[in-house]
Amino acid sequence: MKYLDQVEVSGKRVFVRVDFNVPMDKSGNVKDDTRVKASLNTVTYLREKGARVIVASHLGRPKGKRVEEFSLKPVAPVFSALLKKDVPFIDDCIGEKALAAVAAMKAGDVILLENLRFHPGEDKNDEAFAQELARLCDVYINDAFAVSHRAAASNTAITKFVPVCAAGFLLKNEIEYFNKAMGDPARPLAAIIGGAKVSDKIKVLENVIDRVDRLVVGGGMAFTFLKAQGYNVGKSLCETDMLDLAGTILDKAKAKNVQFLLPVDVVIARTPTADADVKIVDIKNIPDDWMGLDIGPATIATFSEAVKSARTIVWNGPLGMFELAPFSAGTFQLVDAAVASGALTIVGGGDTDTAIHKTGKSDRISYISTGGGAFLELLEGKTLPAVAALG
Ligand code: AMP
């Protein structure tokens, strides 16, 4: 696979697939420009090289039809302001309008095309639609890591029809950091896996157990493992149909000499609410009508120790219901442990990212992935179709 800095782009028409799937407020304005900012390295580099930069993205799920609330038009002024350069918005991504706009571009110009998903061919990875996109450009750059686990015309089929294809700087970072952490890591390598359900993360657990030295499991999913070990988990989240699988994973960890850390104490409440009465109990003492909503202080201490002495850390999923203050200490203190470790730390998944932002310590984590689903699929050991298409 080639990277952007390995291909000739000067004077070329360069199509850049970005992820501008930004949250919008009720009046149709961009609520958070993080994803737009994430594209700036690649777009600025291309401008400086004298490329003509054609930027395309999806927004929301318009399902192959033009739906005004999913128009990318409100993103153009935000993008222009960040780039300090006027970015004309073109209200289609293929056809005469798009071709004419591209033909009028000069070196260093940038245009933003309308939502790719207004055409049904996008999500179907349709070759005819991909060929229409390919007509706009000489070089194709994929910088939309967050959608690279789904084959679409603008990230997979298009690579068949553009002679020069490469990964942009954001995609490069994602792949390089992930490979550093999971490919040939400095050891010990610890994975922290949390979140609500075992069923969502089972493939992740099965894959990482073959690679890590330590597996730290918290969040709602820990209770399925505790139940599999014979503990009463009360009203905690527990997937009874996953108990056998949880047992198999525990056995595998033992056979492979992987340190498998589960909570030893938990913060419990009768209801998952911010004003609920809470107690800290040993995992042997969870009452029937109470639920575990965070890891307890003894667990925080052992988890933190395992994390602080690791040299590489991969993290997906919060360790408790961190959105509510009484259940946030576990996740937040593990952020401190990761920061204190000095280890290469890679974090992915929307909730984990939100939790780390809440602590204000995002810039002290080596890398926070821009992809939720795509990051999980990498952790599952899968090859992402849009990345494979660049190979
Ligand atoms: P996931 O998307 O699978 O990473 O799950 C994230 C969600 O899991 C967050 O919204 C947390 O509030 C929730 N969560 C974490 N720990 C618990 C728990 N012990 N009980 C219920 N929900 C939890």
mmCIF file of N, CA, C and O and ligand atoms in Angstrom, residues 193-198 200-201 218-223 235-237 266-267 272 291-295 316-324 327 331 348-352 376, ligand 1:
data_model
loop_
_atom_site.group_PDB
_atom_site.id
_atom_site.type_symbol
_atom_site.label_atom_id
_atom_site.label_comp_id
_atom_site.label_asym_id
_atom_site.label_seq_id
_atom_site.Cartn_x
_atom_site.Cartn_y
_atom_site.Cartn_z
ATOM 1 N N ILE A 193 -10.359 -4.228 27.856
ATOM 2 C CA ILE A 193 -11.596 -4.378 27.105
ATOM 3 C C ILE A 193 -12.772 -4.205 28.070
ATOM 4 O O ILE A 193 -12.885 -4.921 29.071
ATOM 5 N N GLY A 194 -13.595 -3.208 27.749
ATOM 6 C CA GLY A 194 -14.769 -2.949 28.580
ATOM 7 C C GLY A 194 -15.988 -2.763 27.699
ATOM 8 O O GLY A 194 -16.024 -3.255 26.577
ATOM 9 N N GLY A 195 -16.965 -2.040 28.216
ATOM 10 C CA GLY A 195 -18.185 -1.817 27.438
ATOM 11 C C GLY A 195 -19.299 -2.697 27.932
ATOM 12 O O GLY A 195 -19.157 -3.419 28.928
ATOM 13 N N ALA A 196 -20.405 -2.626 27.217
ATOM 14 C CA ALA A 196 -21.620 -3.231 27.735
ATOM 15 C C ALA A 196 -21.631 -4.763 27.630
ATOM 16 O O ALA A 196 -21.835 -5.458 28.619
ATOM 17 N N LYS A 197 -21.416 -5.270 26.430
ATOM 18 C CA LYS A 197 -21.736 -6.685 26.208
ATOM 19 C C LYS A 197 -20.565 -7.527 25.725
ATOM 20 O O LYS A 197 -19.794 -7.102 24.867
ATOM 21 N N VAL A 198 -20.525 -8.760 26.204
ATOM 22 C CA VAL A 198 -19.544 -9.731 25.712
ATOM 23 C C VAL A 198 -19.817 -10.036 24.241
ATOM 24 O O VAL A 198 -18.903 -10.137 23.427
ATOM 25 N N ASP A 200 -20.813 -8.275 21.849
ATOM 26 C CA ASP A 200 -20.258 -7.286 20.911
ATOM 27 C C ASP A 200 -18.755 -7.430 20.752
ATOM 28 O O ASP A 200 -18.181 -6.997 19.764
ATOM 29 N N LYS A 201 -18.113 -8.007 21.760
ATOM 30 C CA LYS A 201 -16.642 -7.980 21.782
ATOM 31 C C LYS A 201 -16.035 -9.378 21.715
ATOM 32 O O LYS A 201 -14.824 -9.515 21.865
ATOM 33 N N GLY A 218 -13.382 -5.160 32.121
ATOM 34 C CA GLY A 218 -14.290 -4.456 33.031
ATOM 35 C C GLY A 218 -15.587 -4.130 32.312
ATOM 36 O O GLY A 218 -15.888 -4.706 31.270
ATOM 37 N N GLY A 219 -16.350 -3.195 32.870
ATOM 38 C CA GLY A 219 -17.618 -2.818 32.242
ATOM 39 C C GLY A 219 -18.685 -3.871 32.459
ATOM 40 O O GLY A 219 -18.491 -4.844 33.208
ATOM 41 N N GLY A 220 -19.812 -3.693 31.771
ATOM 42 C CA GLY A 220 -20.924 -4.629 31.916
ATOM 43 C C GLY A 220 -20.524 -6.046 31.551
ATOM 44 O O GLY A 220 -20.997 -7.029 32.149
ATOM 45 N N MET A 221 -19.627 -6.168 30.570
ATOM 46 C CA MET A 221 -19.274 -7.505 30.080
ATOM 47 C C MET A 221 -18.548 -8.357 31.124
ATOM 48 O O MET A 221 -18.570 -9.584 31.044
ATOM 49 N N ALA A 222 -17.952 -7.711 32.116
ATOM 50 C CA ALA A 222 -17.220 -8.480 33.127
ATOM 51 C C ALA A 222 -18.157 -9.427 33.887
ATOM 52 O O ALA A 222 -17.737 -10.495 34.351
ATOM 53 N N PHE A 223 -19.445 -9.036 33.999
ATOM 54 C CA PHE A 223 -20.354 -9.840 34.819
ATOM 55 C C PHE A 223 -20.681 -11.195 34.200
ATOM 56 O O PHE A 223 -20.969 -12.150 34.912
ATOM 57 N N LYS A 235 -28.559 -8.051 39.507
ATOM 58 C CA LYS A 235 -29.217 -7.510 38.303
ATOM 59 C C LYS A 235 -28.214 -6.908 37.315
ATOM 60 O O LYS A 235 -28.603 -6.194 36.384
ATOM 61 N N SER A 236 -26.940 -7.180 37.512
ATOM 62 C CA SER A 236 -25.920 -6.641 36.598
ATOM 63 C C SER A 236 -26.167 -7.158 35.193
ATOM 64 O O SER A 236 -26.781 -8.221 35.008
ATOM 65 N N LEU A 237 -25.643 -6.419 34.199
ATOM 66 C CA LEU A 237 -25.708 -6.906 32.820
ATOM 67 C C LEU A 237 -25.070 -8.284 32.769
ATOM 68 O O LEU A 237 -23.965 -8.466 33.282
ATOM 69 N N VAL A 266 -16.903 -4.235 43.230
ATOM 70 C CA VAL A 266 -17.686 -3.416 42.284
ATOM 71 C C VAL A 266 -18.503 -2.352 43.009
ATOM 72 O O VAL A 266 -18.820 -2.497 44.190
ATOM 73 N N VAL A 267 -18.817 -1.286 42.257
ATOM 74 C CA VAL A 267 -19.735 -0.259 42.756
ATOM 75 C C VAL A 267 -21.130 -0.686 42.306
ATOM 76 O O VAL A 267 -21.358 -0.898 41.109
ATOM 77 N N PRO A 272 -29.566 2.258 37.552
ATOM 78 C CA PRO A 272 -28.445 2.943 36.900
ATOM 79 C C PRO A 272 -28.734 4.433 36.750
ATOM 80 O O PRO A 272 -28.898 4.944 35.637
ATOM 81 N N MET A 291 -27.202 -3.930 41.010
ATOM 82 C CA MET A 291 -26.405 -4.166 39.804
ATOM 83 C C MET A 291 -25.035 -3.492 39.903
ATOM 84 O O MET A 291 -24.904 -2.424 40.507
ATOM 85 N N GLY A 292 -24.042 -4.139 39.293
ATOM 86 C CA GLY A 292 -22.688 -3.590 39.282
ATOM 87 C C GLY A 292 -22.553 -2.595 38.144
ATOM 88 O O GLY A 292 -22.831 -2.916 36.988
ATOM 89 N N LEU A 293 -22.128 -1.366 38.481
ATOM 90 C CA LEU A 293 -22.075 -0.323 37.451
ATOM 91 C C LEU A 293 -20.685 0.294 37.277
ATOM 92 O O LEU A 293 -20.471 1.111 36.399
ATOM 93 N N ASP A 294 -19.769 -0.092 38.147
ATOM 94 C CA ASP A 294 -18.371 0.345 37.965
ATOM 95 C C ASP A 294 -17.486 -0.632 38.727
ATOM 96 O O ASP A 294 -17.964 -1.382 39.593
ATOM 97 N N ILE A 295 -16.185 -0.596 38.419
ATOM 98 C CA ILE A 295 -15.253 -1.406 39.203
ATOM 99 C C ILE A 295 -14.985 -0.690 40.529
ATOM 100 O O ILE A 295 -15.059 0.535 40.611
ATOM 101 N N ASN A 316 -10.258 -0.649 24.419
ATOM 102 C CA ASN A 316 -11.595 -0.422 23.855
ATOM 103 C C ASN A 316 -12.659 -0.698 24.909
ATOM 104 O O ASN A 316 -12.718 -1.795 25.455
ATOM 105 N N GLY A 317 -13.475 0.292 25.156
ATOM 106 C CA GLY A 317 -14.637 0.121 26.032
ATOM 107 C C GLY A 317 -14.409 0.627 27.448
ATOM 108 O O GLY A 317 -13.388 0.322 28.065
ATOM 109 N N PRO A 318 -15.387 1.397 27.976
ATOM 110 C CA PRO A 318 -15.275 1.910 29.350
ATOM 111 C C PRO A 318 -15.437 0.804 30.387
ATOM 112 O O PRO A 318 -16.036 -0.237 30.127
ATOM 113 N N LEU A 319 -14.925 1.052 31.596
ATOM 114 C CA LEU A 319 -14.934 0.031 32.647
ATOM 115 C C LEU A 319 -16.163 0.123 33.539
ATOM 116 O O LEU A 319 -16.345 -0.694 34.451
ATOM 117 N N GLY A 320 -16.970 1.123 33.298
ATOM 118 C CA GLY A 320 -18.213 1.288 34.046
ATOM 119 C C GLY A 320 -19.118 2.224 33.287
ATOM 120 O O GLY A 320 -18.771 2.681 32.187
ATOM 121 N N MET A 321 -20.276 2.508 33.893
ATOM 122 C CA MET A 321 -21.200 3.430 33.247
ATOM 123 C C MET A 321 -20.700 4.855 33.507
ATOM 124 O O MET A 321 -21.260 5.599 34.312
ATOM 125 N N PHE A 322 -19.617 5.204 32.810
ATOM 126 C CA PHE A 322 -18.861 6.435 33.116
ATOM 127 C C PHE A 322 -19.669 7.701 32.863
ATOM 128 O O PHE A 322 -19.310 8.771 33.344
ATOM 129 N N GLU A 323 -20.755 7.584 32.079
ATOM 130 C CA GLU A 323 -21.563 8.775 31.771
ATOM 131 C C GLU A 323 -22.176 9.364 33.048
ATOM 132 O O GLU A 323 -22.512 10.541 33.092
ATOM 133 N N LEU A 324 -22.354 8.521 34.078
ATOM 134 C CA LEU A 324 -22.919 8.978 35.347
ATOM 135 C C LEU A 324 -21.801 9.052 36.382
ATOM 136 O O LEU A 324 -21.061 8.076 36.591
ATOM 137 N N PHE A 327 -20.380 6.354 38.750
ATOM 138 C CA PHE A 327 -19.845 5.119 38.147
ATOM 139 C C PHE A 327 -18.698 5.398 37.170
ATOM 140 O O PHE A 327 -18.432 4.610 36.266
ATOM 141 N N THR A 331 -13.145 4.056 35.037
ATOM 142 C CA THR A 331 -12.654 4.436 33.705
ATOM 143 C C THR A 331 -11.662 5.596 33.823
ATOM 144 O O THR A 331 -10.573 5.558 33.232
ATOM 145 N N GLY A 348 -9.506 3.082 21.060
ATOM 146 C CA GLY A 348 -10.496 3.195 19.987
ATOM 147 C C GLY A 348 -11.883 2.905 20.487
ATOM 148 O O GLY A 348 -12.068 2.249 21.524
ATOM 149 N N GLY A 349 -12.868 3.417 19.766
ATOM 150 C CA GLY A 349 -14.266 3.207 20.151
ATOM 151 C C GLY A 349 -14.845 4.504 20.672
ATOM 152 O O GLY A 349 -14.205 5.186 21.482
ATOM 153 N N GLY A 350 -16.038 4.834 20.195
ATOM 154 C CA GLY A 350 -16.656 6.125 20.501
ATOM 155 C C GLY A 350 -16.763 6.429 21.978
ATOM 156 O O GLY A 350 -16.417 7.533 22.425
ATOM 157 N N ASP A 351 -17.207 5.451 22.786
ATOM 158 C CA ASP A 351 -17.419 5.718 24.210
ATOM 159 C C ASP A 351 -16.109 5.906 24.957
ATOM 160 O O ASP A 351 -16.014 6.726 25.862
ATOM 161 N N THR A 352 -15.120 5.132 24.577
ATOM 162 C CA THR A 352 -13.823 5.235 25.239
ATOM 163 C C THR A 352 -13.212 6.605 24.933
ATOM 164 O O THR A 352 -12.670 7.276 25.818
ATOM 165 N N LEU A 376 -12.625 -1.670 15.977
ATOM 166 C CA LEU A 376 -13.021 -2.978 16.528
ATOM 167 C C LEU A 376 -12.687 -4.106 15.559
ATOM 168 O O LEU A 376 -12.211 -5.167 15.964
HETATM 169 P P1 AMP B 1 -19.651 -0.398 24.282
HETATM 170 O O1 AMP B 1 -20.313 0.457 23.233
HETATM 171 O O2 AMP B 1 -19.920 -1.827 24.149
HETATM 172 O O3 AMP B 1 -18.180 -0.050 24.428
HETATM 173 O O4 AMP B 1 -20.364 -0.009 25.644
HETATM 174 C C1 AMP B 1 -20.285 1.265 26.203
HETATM 175 C C2 AMP B 1 -21.375 1.416 27.191
HETATM 176 O O5 AMP B 1 -21.255 0.432 28.190
HETATM 177 C C3 AMP B 1 -21.333 2.751 27.892
HETATM 178 O O6 AMP B 1 -22.444 3.493 27.515
HETATM 179 C C4 AMP B 1 -21.369 2.380 29.372
HETATM 180 O O7 AMP B 1 -22.285 3.165 30.117
HETATM 181 C C5 AMP B 1 -21.826 0.947 29.375
HETATM 182 N N1 AMP B 1 -21.372 0.232 30.553
HETATM 183 C C6 AMP B 1 -20.123 0.107 31.020
HETATM 184 N N2 AMP B 1 -20.106 -0.593 32.150
HETATM 185 C C7 AMP B 1 -21.385 -0.937 32.440
HETATM 186 C C8 AMP B 1 -22.001 -1.681 33.475
HETATM 187 N N3 AMP B 1 -21.295 -2.182 34.471
HETATM 188 N N4 AMP B 1 -23.328 -1.844 33.414
HETATM 189 C C9 AMP B 1 -24.034 -1.325 32.407
HETATM 190 N N5 AMP B 1 -23.512 -0.626 31.387
HETATM 191 C C10 AMP B 1 -22.187 -0.429 31.401
#
